[in-house]
Amino acid sequence: MALLLLAACGRETSQPAIPPPDLILTNARVVTMDPVDTIAEAVAVTGNTITAVGTAAEVQALAGPDTETIDLDGNTVSPGIIDTHNHFVWGASTTVGTLDLKYPAVTNIGNIRDLIRVAAADRAPGEWIRGWGWDGAKLEEQRDITAADLDDLTPDNPVWLGHTSGHYGVANSKALQLAGITADTPDPDGGVIARDGDGNPTGVLIDQARDLVSRITPEETVDDYINGLTTMVGDLSREGITTIKDPEIYQDQWDALKAVEANGDLTVRVYTLWRVGDTMAEARALRDRIAPFTNPQARDGSELVVSAGVKIYIDGSGTARTAWMHDDWNMHYTDVDEGNTGLTYLEPDLLFDQIRLFHDAGIHVGTHAIGDRAIDFTMDAYDRVLADNPTSGLRHSIIHCNLPTDHAMDLMVKLQRDYDTGYPEVQPAFLWWIGDVYTGNFGAERSKRVLPLRTFGERGILWAGASDFDVSPYAPRHAFWAAATRETLLGTHGANPWGTDESVPIHDTLRAYTATAARQVFLEERIGTIEVGKLADIVAWDRDLYAIPLGELKKARAILTLMNGAVVYRTAP
C-alpha cells in the first residue's frame, strides 16, 4: 500500500513533511476500517492525531530520536472501540455500597442468602440492603428470587435486589410494606407486580412496577456518581473502549460526568441520551432544557462529555417477557405463555407524540424496542415523522432491536438510504450472557431470528455494536465471540438454540463497534477508522483477531489503548 502522510502546510520543500511521530505501532495487522478496508502494517501518532499509515518500513522511516516504537508481533491494531449502549454512570454507581450478585460469583439462592445475612448483620434496623446482577436462569434452582427467600434474614431491613436485565428485581416483605404494595395494589401502567396463586405479591416487580420501590430507596448523590465513575473509567480503557453512548441519564448524572471531565479523570468520550419522562409535559420541559446544548453534529471530539439526544422506552424486556410482541411469549423454550404479548411503557399514541416532539426539535432519538411489535411501531413512527418533517441526519436509533420483522427491516433500508436514520444499536453479547433465558422465552422458532446480524449485512443495513452494561459485560471480546458463534452461556436449551444462520465474522462486528458506531455519536469524521488526520483513538490487541480460532476471540485482551493520542491503558512490559 502507499504511505499515507499528514502533510504540514507552509513548510519549505527541504524540510520534512511532518515532525517525527511520538509513537509508532509497527509489525501489526492494522485494520483501518477505512472505506476500502485497507490493511496496513504500521501507524504513526503525533500529538493527538494519526499522522501516517502504511508499511512497517515506510512508517519507521519517519521516526526521530524521541519516537517510541512498539513492535506488535503481527497482532491486530484497530480503531478504538465505541460502545453505543453502556450505562456507565449507573453501572459505576452499583460498585459502591451494592451487593454484587452476578454469575459466577453467585450460582444459587443460598449464595445470595449468605450475602444478605452478612449485610443484615452490618446494618441498623431500617437501613436498606441493595444488590444487583442476579439472574434466575443462571441459578441452580432455575427460578427467580422471591421475598420468601429473604424475609427470615431481614425482618427489620428493606431489601431491593435488581435483576441483571435492569427491567425487574425483587423486594422483601419489609420493602413491599414500606412501598404500600399489597394484594389489592393494581399493576401500574407499563409494569407488573408478580403474584402467587392467591394473588399476593411475590416480591418480584417488573418494569414500571419497580418504581413503586425504587422511589423510596435512598438516592445516589452526585458525589456517589463521581466516586463510581472515577473508580471504573480505567476498566473501560483496559478493554480498549474509547467512546461510549450512555443511554439514560438525569441531571445529577450529567453533573457528575462534567465534574469528572473537569477533574481530568475521564479517559473515554461519553455521549449521553437523556431519559424522557412519562408525560408530554415532562417531555416538553426536557426538550426546552437540553435543546440549547444538544447538537452533537457540531462537535469535533475535543469535548469528552456531550449531550447527544434522548431515550424513549416503547416496551419491556426479553428476560421478563414484557417486550411487546405480535404473538404470545414462549416459556422454557417450547411452552407458551398464553395471553402474554408483553406491554408498552406508555400508551402508543403518547409514545409517538414524544418521538415527533424531539424529531421536530432536531434532537436525536434512541428508542428502546425489543419485541417485534415494538420494533414495527418504532420504525413506523420514524417513517411517519419523517414524512411530515423530512429532516435528514438525526440518525434515530432502534435500541436493542432484538426481533425485527421484514417490514421493519424494509423501513431500515429505506430510512437509512433516504434520511440517514433508523439504525439498530444491538448487543451481540446478549446471545451469550442472557442467551439461556432469552432462548427459553423467544422459543425454538423465533430464537433463530433474534439479532439477525447476517441479514442486516446482506440487506445493507448498518448496525452499531453495544454492550448494554450493566446488563451484560462491556468487554468487546464477548461480542466478537458471541456474534461469530451464537452460543449461550450455559446451554440450557441445547448446544446452539440460536442456530448459526445469523452468525457474522469478526470483521463485521469490529466494524459495528468502530466505523459504524462512530456515526451514531456523530463523530465519523474524527474517530472510528485509522486514517491520517483523524484523532488517535487506537487499540492494540494481544493477538491477531483475524487468524485465531473463533473460541479464542473471547480471550482477546487490549494491551495498549490510545484515546486522543494519550496512552490511557498499557500492559506492564
Coordinates of C-alpha atoms in Angstrom, one line a residue:
M1 CA 0.0 0.0 0.0
A2 CA 1.1 3.6 -0.5
L3 CA 2.3 5.5 2.6
L4 CA -0.3 8.0 3.7
L5 CA 1.0 11.1 5.5
L6 CA -0.4 14.2 7.1
A7 CA 1.2 17.0 5.2
A8 CA 2.4 20.1 7.0
C9 CA 1.2 23.2 5.4
G10 CA 3.5 26.1 4.8
R11 CA 6.8 24.2 5.1
E12 CA 9.8 24.6 2.8
T13 CA 10.3 21.8 0.4
S14 CA 13.7 21.0 2.0
Q15 CA 12.0 20.4 5.4
P16 CA 10.3 17.1 6.4
A17 CA 6.6 17.0 5.7
I18 CA 5.8 16.2 9.3
P19 CA 7.7 16.2 12.6
P20 CA 8.8 12.9 13.8
P21 CA 5.9 11.0 15.4
D22 CA 5.6 10.5 19.1
L23 CA 4.6 6.9 18.7
I24 CA 4.8 4.2 16.0
L25 CA 2.9 0.9 16.2
T26 CA 4.5 -1.5 13.8
N27 CA 4.7 -5.1 12.6
A28 CA 0.9 -5.3 13.1
R29 CA -2.2 -6.1 11.2
V30 CA -3.6 -2.6 11.2
V31 CA -7.3 -2.9 10.5
T32 CA -8.1 0.6 9.4
M33 CA -11.8 0.2 8.8
D34 CA -11.5 2.9 6.1
P35 CA -14.0 2.9 3.2
V36 CA -11.9 0.4 1.2
D37 CA -11.0 -1.8 4.2
T38 CA -7.2 -1.1 3.9
I39 CA -5.0 -3.3 5.9
A40 CA -1.7 -1.7 6.9
E41 CA 1.4 -2.7 8.8
A42 CA 2.1 0.4 10.9
V43 CA 0.6 3.6 12.1
A44 CA 2.2 6.8 13.5
V45 CA 0.8 9.2 16.0
T46 CA 1.9 12.7 16.7
G47 CA 0.2 14.6 19.5
N48 CA -3.5 13.6 19.3
T49 CA -3.5 12.8 15.6
I50 CA -2.8 9.9 13.3
T51 CA -0.1 11.2 11.0
A52 CA 0.9 8.2 8.9
V53 CA -0.4 4.8 7.9
G54 CA 1.5 2.4 5.7
T55 CA 4.1 -0.4 5.6
A56 CA 6.4 -1.0 8.5
A57 CA 9.4 0.2 6.6
E58 CA 7.7 3.4 5.3
V59 CA 6.3 4.4 8.7
Q60 CA 9.5 3.5 10.6
A61 CA 11.5 5.8 8.2
L62 CA 9.6 8.8 9.8
A63 CA 10.9 8.0 13.3
G64 CA 13.1 10.5 15.2
P65 CA 15.3 10.1 18.2
D66 CA 12.5 10.6 20.6
T67 CA 9.9 8.4 18.8
E68 CA 8.7 5.4 20.7
T69 CA 8.3 2.3 18.5
I70 CA 6.2 -0.7 19.7
D71 CA 6.6 -4.0 17.8
L72 CA 3.3 -5.8 17.9
D73 CA 4.5 -9.2 16.6
G74 CA 1.8 -9.4 13.9
N75 CA -1.2 -8.8 16.2
T76 CA -4.2 -6.7 15.4
V77 CA -4.4 -2.9 15.8
S78 CA -7.9 -1.5 15.4
P79 CA -9.7 1.8 15.9
G80 CA -10.8 2.4 19.5
I81 CA -13.9 0.6 20.5
I82 CA -17.2 2.6 20.6
D83 CA -19.9 1.1 22.8
T84 CA -23.2 2.7 21.7
H85 CA -25.2 1.5 24.8
N86 CA -23.3 1.5 28.0
H87 CA -24.9 2.6 31.3
F88 CA -21.6 3.9 32.5
V89 CA -22.9 6.2 35.2
W90 CA -25.5 3.9 36.6
G91 CA -23.2 0.8 36.3
A92 CA -20.4 2.7 38.1
S93 CA -22.7 3.6 40.9
T94 CA -23.5 0.0 41.6
T95 CA -19.9 -0.6 42.5
V96 CA -20.4 1.5 45.7
G97 CA -22.4 0.0 48.6
T98 CA -24.3 -2.5 46.4
L99 CA -24.1 -6.3 46.8
D100 CA -22.6 -8.0 43.7
L101 CA -25.0 -10.8 42.7
K102 CA -23.6 -11.6 39.3
Y103 CA -22.8 -15.0 38.0
P104 CA -20.4 -16.8 38.5
A105 CA -19.8 -15.3 42.0
V106 CA -23.4 -16.2 42.7
T107 CA -24.6 -19.6 41.4
N108 CA -27.6 -20.4 43.7
I109 CA -30.1 -18.8 46.1
G110 CA -28.0 -20.0 49.0
N111 CA -25.1 -17.8 47.9
I112 CA -27.5 -14.8 47.8
R113 CA -28.8 -15.6 51.2
D114 CA -25.3 -15.8 52.6
L115 CA -24.5 -12.3 51.2
I116 CA -27.8 -10.9 52.6
R117 CA -27.2 -12.5 56.0
V118 CA -23.8 -10.7 56.3
A119 CA -25.2 -7.4 55.0
A120 CA -28.1 -7.5 57.5
A121 CA -25.7 -8.1 60.4
D122 CA -23.8 -5.0 59.4
R123 CA -26.8 -2.7 59.1
A124 CA -29.0 -0.9 61.6
P125 CA -32.8 -1.7 61.6
G126 CA -34.5 0.2 58.8
E127 CA -31.3 0.5 56.7
W128 CA -31.7 -0.6 53.1
I129 CA -29.8 -3.5 51.6
R130 CA -29.4 -3.3 47.9
G131 CA -27.9 -5.8 45.4
W132 CA -27.5 -6.0 41.6
G133 CA -27.0 -8.5 38.9
W134 CA -28.8 -11.8 39.8
D135 CA -30.3 -13.9 37.1
G136 CA -32.7 -16.8 37.8
A137 CA -31.7 -18.6 34.6
K138 CA -28.1 -18.8 35.9
L139 CA -29.0 -20.1 39.3
E140 CA -29.1 -23.8 40.2
E141 CA -32.7 -23.5 41.2
Q142 CA -33.6 -22.1 37.7
R143 CA -36.1 -19.7 39.2
D144 CA -36.4 -16.1 40.3
I145 CA -35.7 -15.0 43.8
T146 CA -38.8 -14.1 45.9
A147 CA -39.5 -12.2 49.1
A148 CA -39.9 -15.6 50.8
D149 CA -36.2 -16.3 50.2
L150 CA -35.2 -13.1 52.0
D151 CA -37.7 -12.4 54.8
D152 CA -36.4 -14.6 57.6
L153 CA -33.0 -12.9 57.2
T154 CA -34.2 -9.3 57.0
P155 CA -37.3 -8.7 59.3
D156 CA -36.1 -5.2 60.0
N157 CA -34.3 -4.2 56.8
P158 CA -35.9 -3.4 53.5
V159 CA -34.2 -5.2 50.6
W160 CA -34.1 -4.5 46.8
L161 CA -32.2 -6.8 44.5
G162 CA -32.0 -5.7 40.9
H163 CA -32.1 -8.3 38.1
T164 CA -29.2 -8.3 35.6
S165 CA -31.6 -7.1 32.8
G166 CA -32.3 -3.8 34.6
H167 CA -36.0 -4.5 34.0
Y168 CA -37.1 -6.1 37.2
G169 CA -36.0 -7.0 40.7
V170 CA -37.2 -8.5 44.0
A171 CA -38.2 -6.7 47.2
N172 CA -38.5 -8.4 50.5
S173 CA -41.7 -8.0 52.6
K174 CA -40.4 -5.1 54.5
A175 CA -39.7 -3.1 51.3
L176 CA -43.2 -4.1 50.0
Q177 CA -44.7 -2.8 53.2
L178 CA -42.9 0.5 53.0
A179 CA -44.0 0.9 49.4
G180 CA -47.6 0.1 50.3
I181 CA -47.8 -2.8 47.9
T182 CA -50.5 -5.4 48.9
A183 CA -52.7 -7.9 47.1
D184 CA -55.0 -5.0 46.4
T185 CA -52.4 -2.9 44.6
P186 CA -53.1 -2.7 40.9
D187 CA -50.4 -3.2 38.3
P188 CA -49.1 0.2 37.2
D189 CA -49.2 1.2 33.6
G190 CA -46.3 -0.5 31.9
G191 CA -45.5 -2.7 34.8
V192 CA -46.3 -5.9 36.5
I193 CA -46.5 -6.9 40.2
A194 CA -45.8 -10.7 40.2
R195 CA -48.3 -12.6 42.3
D196 CA -48.7 -16.1 43.7
G197 CA -51.7 -18.3 43.1
D198 CA -53.7 -16.4 45.8
G199 CA -53.0 -13.0 44.3
N200 CA -50.3 -12.0 46.9
P201 CA -47.2 -10.2 45.7
T202 CA -44.2 -12.4 45.5
G203 CA -41.8 -9.5 45.7
V204 CA -40.9 -9.5 42.0
L205 CA -41.6 -6.1 40.4
I206 CA -41.3 -5.8 36.7
D207 CA -40.6 -2.7 34.5
Q208 CA -42.7 0.3 35.7
A209 CA -43.7 -1.5 38.8
R210 CA -40.1 -1.2 40.0
D211 CA -40.8 2.5 40.6
L212 CA -43.1 1.6 43.5
V213 CA -40.0 0.6 45.5
S214 CA -37.2 2.5 43.8
R215 CA -38.8 5.8 44.6
I216 CA -38.4 5.1 48.3
T217 CA -34.9 3.7 48.2
P218 CA -32.0 6.1 49.1
E219 CA -30.9 8.1 46.1
E220 CA -27.4 8.2 44.9
T221 CA -25.7 11.6 45.2
V222 CA -23.6 13.4 42.7
D223 CA -20.6 12.5 44.8
D224 CA -21.6 8.8 44.7
Y225 CA -21.6 9.0 40.9
I226 CA -18.3 10.9 40.8
N227 CA -16.6 8.3 43.0
G228 CA -18.0 5.4 41.0
L229 CA -17.1 7.0 37.6
T230 CA -13.5 7.8 38.7
T231 CA -13.0 4.3 40.0
M232 CA -14.5 2.5 37.0
V233 CA -13.3 4.5 34.0
G234 CA -9.9 2.8 33.9
D235 CA -11.6 -0.5 33.4
L236 CA -13.2 0.7 30.2
S237 CA -9.8 1.8 28.9
R238 CA -8.4 -1.6 29.8
E239 CA -10.8 -3.2 27.4
G240 CA -10.0 -0.9 24.5
I241 CA -13.1 1.2 24.9
T242 CA -12.5 4.9 23.9
T243 CA -16.1 6.2 23.4
I244 CA -19.5 5.3 24.9
K245 CA -23.0 6.3 24.5
D246 CA -24.7 6.4 27.9
P247 CA -28.4 6.0 27.0
E248 CA -30.3 7.0 30.1
I249 CA -29.1 9.9 32.2
Y250 CA -30.6 12.5 34.5
Q251 CA -29.3 15.9 35.6
D252 CA -27.3 14.7 38.6
Q253 CA -25.6 12.1 36.5
W254 CA -24.8 14.7 33.8
D255 CA -23.3 16.9 36.6
A256 CA -21.2 14.0 37.8
L257 CA -19.9 13.4 34.3
K258 CA -19.0 17.0 33.7
A259 CA -17.2 17.1 37.1
V260 CA -15.1 14.0 36.3
E261 CA -14.3 15.6 32.9
A262 CA -13.3 18.8 34.6
N263 CA -11.1 16.9 37.1
G264 CA -9.2 15.4 34.2
D265 CA -10.1 11.9 35.3
L266 CA -12.2 10.9 32.2
T267 CA -10.4 8.7 29.7
V268 CA -13.3 7.9 27.4
R269 CA -15.7 10.1 25.5
V270 CA -19.3 9.9 26.8
Y271 CA -22.2 10.8 24.6
T272 CA -25.4 10.9 26.6
L273 CA -29.1 10.3 26.0
W274 CA -31.5 11.9 28.4
R275 CA -34.3 9.8 29.7
V276 CA -37.7 11.1 28.6
G277 CA -40.4 11.2 31.3
D278 CA -43.8 9.6 31.1
T279 CA -45.9 12.7 30.1
M280 CA -45.9 15.2 27.3
A281 CA -45.4 17.9 29.8
E282 CA -42.2 16.3 31.1
A283 CA -41.1 15.7 27.5
R284 CA -41.6 19.3 26.6
A285 CA -39.7 20.5 29.7
L286 CA -36.8 18.2 28.8
R287 CA -36.7 19.4 25.2
D288 CA -36.7 23.1 26.3
R289 CA -33.9 22.4 28.9
I290 CA -31.5 20.4 26.7
A291 CA -32.1 21.8 23.2
P292 CA -29.7 24.7 23.6
F293 CA -26.7 22.4 24.1
T294 CA -27.8 19.2 22.4
N295 CA -26.1 19.4 18.9
P296 CA -23.7 16.5 18.6
Q297 CA -23.4 17.1 14.9
A298 CA -21.4 20.2 15.7
R299 CA -18.9 18.5 18.0
D300 CA -15.4 17.7 16.9
G301 CA -14.2 15.2 19.6
S302 CA -12.5 17.8 21.8
E303 CA -15.2 17.7 24.4
L304 CA -15.4 14.4 26.3
V305 CA -19.0 14.7 27.6
V306 CA -21.6 15.6 25.0
S307 CA -25.4 15.7 25.1
A308 CA -26.4 13.6 22.1
G309 CA -30.2 13.2 22.4
V310 CA -32.9 11.4 24.3
K311 CA -34.1 7.9 25.0
I312 CA -37.7 6.7 24.9
Y313 CA -38.9 3.3 26.1
I314 CA -41.5 1.5 24.0
D315 CA -41.6 -1.9 25.7
G316 CA -40.1 -4.1 28.4
S317 CA -37.6 -6.9 28.2
G318 CA -37.0 -10.3 26.8
T319 CA -35.9 -11.7 30.2
A320 CA -39.2 -10.8 31.9
R321 CA -41.3 -11.5 28.8
T322 CA -42.6 -7.9 28.8
A323 CA -41.2 -6.8 25.4
W324 CA -44.1 -6.0 23.0
M325 CA -44.8 -8.9 20.7
H326 CA -47.1 -9.8 17.9
D327 CA -47.6 -13.3 19.3
D328 CA -47.6 -14.8 22.7
W329 CA -44.3 -15.3 24.5
N330 CA -42.8 -18.7 25.0
M331 CA -41.6 -20.2 28.3
H332 CA -38.9 -22.9 28.8
Y333 CA -38.2 -22.9 25.0
T334 CA -41.2 -25.0 24.0
D335 CA -44.1 -23.9 26.3
V336 CA -46.4 -20.9 25.5
D337 CA -47.1 -18.1 28.0
E338 CA -50.7 -17.9 26.8
G339 CA -52.2 -14.4 26.5
N340 CA -48.9 -12.6 27.2
T341 CA -47.7 -10.5 24.3
G342 CA -45.8 -8.1 26.6
L343 CA -46.5 -4.4 27.3
T344 CA -45.8 -0.9 26.3
Y345 CA -44.4 1.6 28.9
L346 CA -46.8 4.2 27.8
E347 CA -49.8 4.4 25.5
P348 CA -48.7 4.1 21.9
D349 CA -50.2 7.5 20.9
L350 CA -48.2 9.2 23.6
L351 CA -45.0 7.4 22.6
F352 CA -45.5 8.6 19.0
D353 CA -46.1 12.1 20.1
Q354 CA -42.9 12.1 22.1
I355 CA -40.9 10.8 19.2
R356 CA -42.4 13.5 17.0
L357 CA -41.7 16.2 19.6
F358 CA -38.0 15.6 19.7
H359 CA -37.7 14.9 16.0
D360 CA -39.3 18.2 15.2
A361 CA -36.8 19.9 17.6
G362 CA -33.9 18.4 15.7
I363 CA -32.9 16.1 18.5
H364 CA -31.6 12.6 18.1
V365 CA -33.9 9.9 19.4
G366 CA -32.9 6.4 20.6
T367 CA -36.0 4.2 21.1
H368 CA -35.8 1.1 23.3
A369 CA -37.6 -1.6 21.3
I370 CA -37.0 -5.3 21.8
G371 CA -40.2 -7.1 20.7
D372 CA -41.2 -7.4 17.0
R373 CA -44.3 -5.4 17.5
A374 CA -42.3 -2.7 19.4
I375 CA -39.8 -2.5 16.6
D376 CA -42.5 -2.3 13.9
F377 CA -44.1 0.6 15.9
T378 CA -40.8 2.4 16.2
M379 CA -39.9 2.1 12.5
D380 CA -43.5 3.2 11.5
A381 CA -43.2 6.1 13.9
Y382 CA -39.9 7.2 12.4
D383 CA -41.3 6.8 8.9
R384 CA -44.4 8.9 9.8
V385 CA -42.5 11.8 11.4
L386 CA -40.1 11.9 8.5
A387 CA -42.9 12.1 6.0
D388 CA -44.2 15.1 7.8
N389 CA -40.8 16.7 8.6
P390 CA -38.1 15.2 6.4
T391 CA -35.1 16.3 8.5
S392 CA -32.2 14.1 7.4
G393 CA -29.2 13.1 9.5
L394 CA -30.6 12.8 13.0
R395 CA -29.8 9.1 13.0
H396 CA -32.6 8.0 15.2
S397 CA -31.9 4.5 16.5
I398 CA -33.6 1.3 17.5
I399 CA -32.1 0.3 20.8
H400 CA -31.7 -3.5 21.1
C401 CA -33.8 -4.3 18.0
N402 CA -33.8 -8.0 19.0
L403 CA -36.5 -9.4 16.7
P404 CA -37.1 -7.1 13.7
T405 CA -39.7 -8.2 11.1
D406 CA -39.2 -8.0 7.4
H407 CA -41.4 -4.9 7.5
A408 CA -39.1 -3.2 10.0
M409 CA -36.0 -4.1 8.0
D410 CA -37.6 -2.8 4.8
L411 CA -38.1 0.6 6.6
M412 CA -34.5 0.5 7.9
V413 CA -33.2 0.2 4.4
K414 CA -35.5 3.0 3.2
L415 CA -34.8 5.4 6.1
Q416 CA -31.1 4.8 6.2
R417 CA -30.9 5.5 2.5
D418 CA -33.2 8.4 2.3
Y419 CA -32.9 10.2 5.7
D420 CA -29.7 8.8 7.4
T421 CA -31.8 7.4 10.2
G422 CA -33.2 4.2 11.6
Y423 CA -30.1 2.4 12.8
P424 CA -30.1 -0.7 15.1
E425 CA -27.9 -0.4 18.1
V426 CA -27.6 -4.0 19.2
Q427 CA -25.8 -6.2 21.8
P428 CA -24.3 -9.4 20.4
A429 CA -23.2 -10.4 24.0
F430 CA -26.9 -10.9 24.8
L431 CA -26.7 -14.1 22.8
W432 CA -24.3 -15.4 25.4
W433 CA -24.8 -13.6 28.7
I434 CA -28.6 -13.8 28.8
G435 CA -29.0 -16.3 26.0
D436 CA -30.3 -19.1 28.1
V437 CA -33.3 -17.1 29.4
Y438 CA -33.7 -15.4 26.1
T439 CA -34.0 -18.6 24.0
G440 CA -36.3 -20.0 26.6
N441 CA -38.6 -17.0 26.3
F442 CA -38.4 -16.4 22.5
G443 CA -38.9 -20.1 21.8
A444 CA -37.4 -22.5 19.3
E445 CA -38.7 -20.8 16.1
R446 CA -38.2 -17.2 17.0
S447 CA -34.8 -17.7 18.5
K448 CA -33.4 -18.3 15.1
R449 CA -34.4 -14.8 14.1
V450 CA -33.1 -12.9 17.1
L451 CA -30.4 -10.4 16.3
P452 CA -30.3 -11.1 12.5
L453 CA -26.8 -9.7 12.0
R454 CA -26.0 -11.6 8.8
T455 CA -29.4 -10.5 7.3
F456 CA -28.6 -6.9 8.3
G457 CA -25.4 -7.1 6.3
E458 CA -27.0 -8.8 3.3
R459 CA -29.6 -6.1 3.1
G460 CA -27.1 -3.3 3.6
I461 CA -28.5 -2.3 7.0
L462 CA -25.8 -0.6 9.1
W463 CA -25.9 -1.6 12.7
A464 CA -23.8 -0.4 15.6
G465 CA -22.4 -2.5 18.4
A466 CA -23.1 -2.1 22.1
S467 CA -22.9 -3.9 25.4
D468 CA -25.8 -2.6 27.5
F469 CA -23.5 -2.7 30.5
D470 CA -24.6 -3.3 33.4
V471 CA -27.0 -5.8 31.8
S472 CA -24.1 -7.7 30.1
P473 CA -20.3 -7.3 30.4
Y474 CA -18.8 -4.5 28.4
A475 CA -15.6 -6.2 27.2
P476 CA -15.9 -6.2 23.4
R477 CA -14.3 -9.7 23.2
H478 CA -17.6 -11.2 24.4
A479 CA -19.4 -9.5 21.5
F480 CA -16.8 -10.6 19.0
W481 CA -17.1 -14.2 20.0
A482 CA -20.9 -14.3 20.6
A483 CA -21.7 -12.7 17.2
A484 CA -19.5 -15.4 15.5
T485 CA -20.6 -18.4 17.4
R486 CA -24.1 -17.6 18.8
E487 CA -23.5 -19.8 21.8
T488 CA -25.3 -19.4 25.1
L489 CA -23.6 -19.3 28.5
L490 CA -24.9 -22.5 30.0
G491 CA -26.5 -24.4 27.1
T492 CA -29.8 -24.8 29.0
H493 CA -31.8 -25.4 25.8
G494 CA -29.2 -27.3 23.8
A495 CA -25.7 -26.7 22.3
N496 CA -26.9 -23.9 19.9
P497 CA -30.6 -22.9 20.2
W498 CA -29.9 -19.7 18.3
G499 CA -28.6 -21.6 15.3
T500 CA -25.8 -20.1 13.3
D501 CA -27.5 -18.8 10.2
E502 CA -27.2 -15.2 11.6
S503 CA -23.5 -15.6 12.7
V504 CA -21.1 -13.0 11.4
P505 CA -17.3 -12.9 11.2
I506 CA -15.1 -10.7 13.4
H507 CA -14.7 -8.0 10.8
D508 CA -18.4 -7.3 10.7
T509 CA -18.6 -7.0 14.5
L510 CA -15.5 -4.9 14.7
R511 CA -16.8 -2.5 12.1
A512 CA -20.1 -2.2 14.1
Y513 CA -18.0 -1.2 17.1
T514 CA -15.8 1.3 15.3
A515 CA -16.7 2.9 11.9
T516 CA -20.5 2.4 12.2
A517 CA -20.6 3.2 15.9
A518 CA -18.8 6.5 15.2
R519 CA -21.7 7.6 13.0
Q520 CA -24.1 7.0 15.9
V521 CA -22.1 9.5 18.0
F522 CA -21.8 11.9 15.0
L523 CA -18.0 11.6 15.0
E524 CA -17.3 9.6 11.9
E525 CA -15.1 12.4 10.5
R526 CA -12.9 12.3 13.6
I527 CA -12.8 8.7 15.0
G528 CA -13.9 5.2 14.1
T529 CA -11.2 4.5 11.5
I530 CA -7.4 4.6 11.4
E531 CA -6.9 7.3 8.8
V532 CA -4.4 10.2 8.5
G533 CA -5.7 13.3 10.1
K534 CA -8.2 11.6 12.5
L535 CA -7.9 11.6 16.2
A536 CA -5.7 8.8 17.5
D537 CA -8.3 6.5 19.2
I538 CA -6.5 3.2 18.7
V539 CA -6.4 -0.2 20.3
A540 CA -3.6 -2.8 20.1
W541 CA -4.7 -6.3 20.8
D542 CA -2.7 -9.3 22.3
R543 CA -3.3 -11.5 19.2
D544 CA -4.4 -11.4 15.6
L545 CA -8.1 -11.3 15.8
Y546 CA -8.4 -12.4 12.2
A547 CA -6.2 -15.5 12.4
I548 CA -7.2 -17.2 15.7
P549 CA -9.8 -19.9 16.1
L550 CA -13.3 -18.5 17.0
G551 CA -13.1 -19.8 20.5
E552 CA -10.1 -17.6 21.2
L553 CA -12.0 -14.4 20.4
K554 CA -13.5 -14.3 23.9
K555 CA -9.9 -14.4 25.3
A556 CA -8.7 -11.3 23.4
R557 CA -7.3 -8.5 25.5
A558 CA -6.2 -5.0 24.8
I559 CA -2.5 -4.4 25.5
L560 CA -2.5 -0.7 24.6
T561 CA -5.3 1.9 24.4
L562 CA -4.9 5.4 23.0
M563 CA -7.6 8.0 23.4
N564 CA -6.9 11.3 21.7
G565 CA -3.3 10.2 21.3
A566 CA -2.8 9.7 25.0
V567 CA -1.9 6.3 26.4
V568 CA -4.8 5.6 28.7
Y569 CA -4.0 1.9 29.2
R570 CA -0.9 -0.2 28.8
T571 CA 0.0 -3.6 30.0
A572 CA 3.1 -4.0 32.1
P573 CA 6.2 -4.7 29.9

